[in-house]
Amino acid sequence: MVSTLPAHPVPPGLEAYAALDKRLLAAVRGINILSTVSWPASLEDRMIEAYGKGEYTLPEVSYKKPDLSEVRKELAAIESEAGDGDPIREYLRRTAESWRIAAEMLEAVGTEGVTAPSIQLYGKPGDVIHGSHYSNLDAARYFVELSDELGADLADDDIVTNISSELLSKDLTKVLDDFFGQGVIAVEVDPDLTAKAAAGATRIRLRGGIRFSQYDRHQLLNHEAFVHSLTALNGREQPVLASLARTSPRVTATQEGLAVFAELMSGAIDIARLKRISLRILALDMALHGADFVEVYRFFNRCGQSVADSFHSAQRVFRGVPLTGGSAFAKDNVYLSGLLDVHTFFRWALKERRMDLLRYLFAGKLTLGDVMSLEPYFHSGAIVAPRWLPPWMRHVHGLAGKLAFSLFINRVRMSKVEAETLSAGI
């Protein structure tokens, strides 16, 4: 098993930073965002059966509100003590701030008060994509329209779901043992898990009672294991910032964007997957503009999703908030915006011949900005380079080839191609 202690000693002069980071980790130990806003699997099963019969009523969901007042006080104190003027101080301050906002959000669970802090943490569909004049909503509409034009139906006849949770668990265990070492990451079947899978540093859970496809297997390995688990394990190696082993709210967009980018680079994603991600953003926008749970469910169903998938997709939008419209849990906004930001960052790093920055991105749970601002500490060894890299990152020439192609092809203007094609009579 991987030790929970960092393999490297704290460099002289940085002990105060390490102590403040330790306080931060201790303070947030009781903050569990997704479990606080999740719905019971038994409720989902009952409602899916009813919706399958055309019986559309709003689910009745109750939440247990946590008391995080003392946690918020400690996080505010850490923010104040961290201050600014140094990249590590800035990292600690911003990380503590994001956890404090998350605590405020969770204390409002079950009310419309969740919406504003969730948008503060994860953004909203109308936000402008960095480096462009387009919004996340524009991008979502583009990918949905492109998917429809290409005929990429959400139900692919070539995808066969014939792998049980138990069989996939054994299969993934062998692959991960070979990659990380014997017993470093356990793969378990969890009958109460609402998502298909969830990953931590040393454990990946699979939802019990369902079947998976080879496509699911490929996606789980590259998204969950080789990004979420891998960056958590590398974060545990850090001598000063042990918090790099845990996904703080402020790094969610980069983490999820990197995970989806990993699917893209490894061939584990297709246009239908991009459509599903994009539909969630359109649904978020609908909910924020007044659509209730049933209306959002019907939207997903009209777009080709099954009854169960439509229910689960709508449920993601309404986690922790009232179901009557006007409120939403905004986390699904980050998947597409994060992907676009990460893709742009990789292209920029290739253009600038900065592959070192791309490797640093896997040293823990970092934002793209962190990688840039903390670069001096990578050079000094205060932040150690990643022990593990995803398989697709190990083949630099292959990665560079894919990104170089996208860099060049973006110079081609489709309007000009269309005009030349028409004039040539092709």
XYZ file of C-alpha atoms in Angstrom:
426
model
C 0.000 0.000 0.000
C 1.048 3.632 -0.555
C 1.996 5.413 2.653
C -0.248 8.296 3.736
C 2.892 10.224 4.707
C 4.879 12.168 2.087
C 8.044 10.467 0.898
C 10.007 13.747 1.018
C 10.882 15.873 4.087
C 9.641 19.445 4.459
C 12.352 21.775 3.083
C 13.869 24.184 5.629
C 12.025 27.493 5.864
C 8.694 26.076 4.668
C 7.558 24.498 7.938
C 5.005 27.255 8.584
C 3.386 26.638 5.195
C 3.220 22.902 5.874
C 1.652 23.519 9.292
C -1.002 25.833 7.843
C -1.740 23.305 5.101
C -2.127 20.601 7.753
C -4.652 22.785 9.564
C -6.520 23.246 6.301
C -6.781 19.510 5.718
C -7.956 18.909 9.283
C -10.596 21.634 8.979
C -12.173 20.256 5.790
C -12.160 16.601 6.825
C -15.888 16.747 7.612
C -16.911 18.490 4.377
C -18.348 15.966 1.920
C -20.063 17.804 -0.879
C -21.500 15.052 -3.071
C -22.624 12.773 -0.255
C -24.440 15.696 1.404
C -26.451 16.550 -1.727
C -26.957 12.986 -3.021
C -30.296 11.184 -3.198
C -30.994 7.731 -1.738
C -30.688 4.954 -4.328
C -34.017 3.524 -3.114
C -35.799 6.791 -3.953
C -34.264 6.853 -7.411
C -35.351 3.269 -8.100
C -38.963 3.996 -7.080
C -39.177 7.189 -9.094
C -37.610 5.664 -12.209
C -40.203 2.889 -12.124
C -42.984 5.487 -11.800
C -41.588 7.683 -14.586
C -41.360 4.613 -16.795
C -45.134 4.285 -16.385
C -45.703 7.959 -17.217
C -46.416 8.915 -13.601
C -44.605 12.249 -13.359
C -44.516 13.711 -9.878
C -41.776 15.713 -8.234
C -39.576 13.483 -6.043
C -39.717 14.194 -2.324
C -36.124 14.509 -1.159
C -34.931 15.321 2.335
C -31.401 16.263 3.319
C -29.474 16.322 6.558
C -28.077 19.807 7.047
C -24.577 19.774 8.527
C -23.454 22.298 11.118
C -20.182 23.625 9.745
C -20.008 26.886 11.699
C -16.783 25.969 13.499
C -15.284 24.749 10.251
C -16.091 28.057 8.579
C -14.450 29.990 11.425
C -11.267 27.941 11.135
C -11.190 28.332 7.351
C -11.654 32.103 7.677
C -8.752 32.160 10.139
C -6.565 30.189 7.713
C -7.468 32.606 4.907
C -6.413 35.520 7.092
C -3.171 33.889 8.242
C -2.231 32.762 4.749
C -2.499 36.272 3.347
C -0.868 36.834 -0.036
C 2.399 37.959 -1.605
C 3.731 34.457 -2.174
C 2.413 31.697 -4.494
C 2.028 29.142 -1.675
C 0.302 31.675 0.572
C -2.020 32.517 -2.326
C -2.716 28.826 -2.938
C -3.578 28.263 0.733
C -5.782 31.352 0.932
C -7.755 30.554 -2.214
C -8.134 26.895 -1.285
C -9.408 27.736 2.205
C -11.799 30.295 0.679
C -13.254 27.742 -1.735
C -13.834 25.263 1.084
C -15.500 27.985 3.175
C -17.888 28.769 0.307
C -18.596 25.037 -0.028
C -19.394 24.868 3.698
C -21.847 27.748 3.338
C -23.426 25.951 0.390
C -23.883 22.701 2.301
C -25.427 24.454 5.294
C -28.129 25.673 2.884
C -28.783 22.182 1.475
C -32.388 21.632 0.425
C -32.992 25.337 -0.204
C -32.461 27.765 -3.059
C -29.503 29.066 -1.051
C -27.355 26.325 -2.604
C -27.544 27.873 -6.068
C -25.462 31.040 -5.631
C -22.462 29.442 -3.875
C -22.501 26.494 -6.294
C -22.277 28.971 -9.186
C -19.481 30.803 -7.352
C -17.588 27.509 -7.128
C -18.408 25.929 -10.494
C -19.556 28.755 -12.749
C -22.722 28.948 -14.840
C -23.672 28.133 -18.456
C -23.499 31.766 -19.584
C -19.886 32.270 -18.498
C -17.477 33.225 -21.288
C -14.867 30.616 -22.223
C -11.335 31.851 -21.600
C -9.669 33.162 -24.735
C -12.881 33.429 -26.752
C -16.084 35.402 -27.222
C -18.215 32.289 -26.734
C -19.962 31.077 -23.613
C -20.120 27.618 -22.132
C -23.726 27.554 -23.315
C -22.614 28.322 -26.889
C -20.148 25.433 -26.744
C -22.805 23.084 -25.391
C -25.219 23.979 -28.187
C -22.447 23.490 -30.754
C -21.599 19.969 -29.587
C -25.264 18.951 -29.389
C -25.914 20.245 -32.914
C -22.742 18.621 -34.249
C -23.682 15.327 -32.637
C -27.120 15.445 -34.210
C -25.651 16.309 -37.620
C -23.244 13.364 -37.423
C -26.043 11.039 -36.396
C -24.353 10.171 -33.115
C -27.331 8.679 -31.326
C -27.007 8.421 -27.567
C -27.903 4.732 -27.838
C -25.055 3.161 -29.826
C -25.969 -0.290 -31.154
C -22.280 -1.269 -31.198
C -21.888 -0.796 -27.439
C -22.725 -3.998 -25.571
C -23.136 -3.800 -21.797
C -22.244 -7.345 -20.818
C -19.705 -6.864 -18.005
C -20.985 -7.223 -14.448
C -19.747 -4.917 -11.700
C -17.991 -7.834 -10.029
C -16.195 -8.924 -13.185
C -15.133 -5.369 -14.013
C -13.854 -4.946 -10.459
C -11.529 -7.936 -10.853
C -10.392 -6.774 -14.280
C -9.598 -3.213 -13.169
C -7.842 -4.474 -10.052
C -5.373 -6.442 -12.158
C -4.688 -3.495 -14.494
C -4.192 -1.063 -11.613
C -1.998 -3.486 -9.661
C 0.247 -3.751 -12.710
C 0.391 0.047 -13.117
C 0.540 1.417 -9.553
C 1.695 -1.638 -7.616
C -0.021 -4.458 -5.763
C -2.931 -3.248 -3.619
C -2.304 0.485 -4.067
C -5.844 1.059 -5.401
C -8.745 -1.149 -4.386
C -11.728 -1.550 -6.714
C -14.990 -2.218 -4.875
C -18.634 -2.757 -5.790
C -21.028 -0.405 -3.959
C -24.763 -1.143 -4.356
C -25.699 2.278 -2.904
C -23.587 4.347 -5.296
C -25.763 6.552 -7.536
C -23.064 7.306 -10.139
C -21.580 4.561 -12.299
C -18.237 5.011 -10.565
C -16.399 7.207 -8.084
C -12.669 7.468 -7.452
C -10.514 8.391 -4.487
C -6.783 8.065 -3.928
C -6.807 4.406 -2.947
C -10.310 3.220 -3.808
C -12.511 3.149 -6.897
C -16.146 2.241 -6.377
C -18.403 0.744 -9.044
C -22.163 0.866 -8.828
C -23.544 -2.574 -8.055
C -26.409 -4.215 -9.915
C -25.617 -2.713 -13.330
C -23.599 -3.877 -16.311
C -20.757 -2.126 -18.083
C -19.367 -2.079 -21.616
C -15.775 -2.198 -22.836
C -16.235 1.492 -23.602
C -17.144 2.080 -19.922
C -14.036 0.159 -18.879
C -11.762 2.276 -21.065
C -13.372 5.465 -19.807
C -13.139 4.439 -16.139
C -9.456 3.665 -16.448
C -8.546 6.932 -18.141
C -10.952 9.276 -16.346
C -11.165 7.882 -12.820
C -7.967 5.872 -12.299
C -5.385 7.642 -14.445
C -6.493 11.171 -13.499
C -8.518 11.351 -10.273
C -6.778 8.541 -8.398
C -3.378 9.228 -9.961
C -3.310 12.919 -9.025
C -4.481 12.078 -5.499
C -1.653 9.555 -5.091
C 0.906 12.016 -6.433
C -0.510 14.624 -4.061
C 0.203 12.317 -1.145
C 3.888 12.496 -2.051
C 4.011 16.260 -1.447
C 6.104 17.347 1.570
C 4.657 20.862 2.021
C 1.177 20.904 0.458
C -0.447 17.638 1.505
C -3.778 19.209 0.509
C -2.798 18.550 -3.110
C -4.066 15.015 -2.500
C -7.663 16.231 -2.089
C -9.928 17.861 -4.673
C -10.821 21.265 -3.290
C -13.810 23.018 -4.881
C -11.527 25.507 -6.681
C -9.732 22.744 -8.605
C -12.860 20.846 -9.662
C -13.005 22.419 -13.127
C -9.377 21.566 -13.905
C -9.667 18.062 -12.444
C -12.803 17.193 -14.399
C -11.538 18.971 -17.509
C -8.277 17.027 -17.291
C -10.181 13.772 -16.816
C -12.349 14.374 -19.892
C -9.247 15.514 -21.815
C -7.640 12.193 -20.838
C -10.605 10.420 -22.426
C -10.042 12.480 -25.553
C -6.295 11.770 -25.753
C -6.694 8.041 -25.052
C -9.574 7.513 -27.474
C -12.051 6.813 -24.674
C -14.494 9.547 -25.695
C -16.819 10.001 -28.648
C -19.236 12.653 -29.852
C -22.117 11.028 -27.959
C -20.218 11.500 -24.683
C -19.651 15.160 -25.552
C -23.351 15.432 -26.281
C -24.272 14.031 -22.860
C -21.923 16.501 -21.147
C -23.349 19.346 -23.217
C -26.968 18.411 -22.558
C -26.328 18.754 -18.823
C -25.248 22.359 -19.367
C -28.384 23.110 -21.381
C -30.415 21.498 -18.597
C -28.646 23.610 -15.961
C -29.596 26.704 -17.921
C -33.202 25.513 -18.132
C -33.382 24.916 -14.375
C -31.843 28.287 -13.551
C -34.478 29.911 -15.784
C -37.384 28.206 -14.031
C -37.777 24.659 -15.393
C -38.750 22.141 -12.719
C -37.460 18.587 -12.309
C -40.095 16.974 -14.529
C -39.497 19.473 -17.336
C -35.751 18.837 -17.206
C -36.337 15.073 -17.132
C -38.527 15.325 -20.241
C -35.833 17.401 -21.961
C -33.274 14.631 -21.494
C -35.802 12.001 -22.549
C -36.671 13.911 -25.740
C -32.958 14.090 -26.528
C -32.749 10.307 -26.673
C -31.816 9.241 -23.166
C -33.555 6.285 -21.529
C -35.959 6.733 -18.629
C -33.265 5.829 -16.075
C -30.565 7.941 -17.713
C -32.939 10.895 -18.058
C -33.858 10.664 -14.384
C -30.218 10.434 -13.276
C -29.255 13.351 -15.527
C -32.046 15.526 -14.131
C -31.142 14.461 -10.616
C -27.583 15.754 -11.129
C -28.968 19.206 -11.924
C -31.226 19.308 -8.850
C -28.923 17.814 -6.207
C -29.383 19.687 -2.941
C -31.890 22.248 -4.272
C -35.689 22.604 -4.539
C -37.183 20.772 -7.528
C -39.701 23.436 -8.492
C -37.400 25.455 -10.792
C -35.149 28.464 -10.521
C -32.450 26.610 -8.571
C -29.640 24.260 -9.573
C -26.479 22.544 -8.365
C -23.949 23.877 -10.863
C -21.161 21.262 -10.723
C -21.923 19.800 -14.156
C -21.008 23.164 -15.659
C -17.300 22.393 -15.171
C -16.956 19.353 -17.428
C -17.112 21.200 -20.733
C -15.554 24.488 -19.602
C -12.797 22.540 -17.856
C -12.163 20.433 -20.953
C -11.887 23.514 -23.162
C -9.552 25.271 -20.721
C -7.320 22.209 -20.333
C -7.219 21.633 -24.091
C -6.206 25.266 -24.633
C -3.543 24.989 -21.920
C -2.046 21.869 -23.511
C -1.979 23.562 -26.919
C -0.300 26.650 -25.432
C 2.281 24.543 -23.587
C 3.104 22.665 -26.795
C 3.460 25.922 -28.716
C 5.794 27.280 -26.017
C 7.633 23.931 -25.740
C 6.697 23.684 -22.053
C 5.999 19.983 -21.611
C 7.356 20.345 -18.067
C 4.269 22.373 -17.109
C 2.016 19.617 -18.453
C 3.769 17.050 -16.276
C 3.451 19.321 -13.232
C -0.312 19.269 -13.726
C -0.341 15.662 -12.463
C 1.647 16.345 -9.277
C -1.589 16.758 -7.309
C -4.953 18.481 -7.432
C -3.926 21.750 -9.070
C -5.585 24.435 -11.142
C -3.989 25.565 -14.386
C -3.044 28.813 -12.663
C -1.408 26.910 -9.797
C 0.890 25.110 -12.216
C 2.148 28.466 -13.469
C 2.398 30.322 -10.154
C 3.961 27.434 -8.209
C 6.582 26.704 -10.881
C 9.482 28.077 -8.738
C 8.600 25.540 -6.035
C 8.737 22.701 -8.541
C 12.227 23.893 -9.486
C 13.326 24.055 -5.830
C 11.858 20.632 -5.028
C 9.410 21.966 -2.426
C 6.701 20.573 -4.730
C 7.878 17.260 -6.133
C 7.322 16.138 -9.702
C 4.651 13.469 -10.212
C 5.649 9.901 -9.455
C 3.020 8.574 -11.857
C 1.861 9.880 -15.240
C -1.058 8.563 -17.321
C -0.037 6.168 -20.105
C -0.938 8.717 -22.795
C 1.312 11.336 -21.130
C 4.266 8.965 -21.182
C 4.286 8.986 -24.966
C 5.236 12.607 -25.527
C 5.638 12.316 -29.284
C 2.156 10.845 -29.713
C 0.631 13.548 -27.513
C 2.535 16.254 -29.356
C 1.355 14.851 -32.679
C -2.306 15.023 -31.682
C -2.005 18.546 -30.298
C 0.131 19.776 -33.189
C -2.565 18.610 -35.587
C -5.242 20.474 -33.648
C -3.046 23.588 -33.532
C -2.695 23.611 -37.311
C -6.214 22.501 -38.217
C -7.658 25.389 -36.183
C -6.124 27.714 -38.782
C -8.360 26.203 -41.454
C -11.516 28.276 -41.843
C -14.501 26.100 -42.711
C -16.242 28.999 -44.476
C -13.355 29.199 -46.926
C -13.338 25.405 -47.385
C -17.059 25.458 -48.140
C -16.662 28.318 -50.657
C -13.777 26.562 -52.450
C -15.645 23.260 -52.474
C -18.731 24.862 -53.999
C -16.732 26.761 -56.641
C -14.888 23.582 -57.629
C -18.137 21.646 -57.856
C -16.855 18.941 -55.522
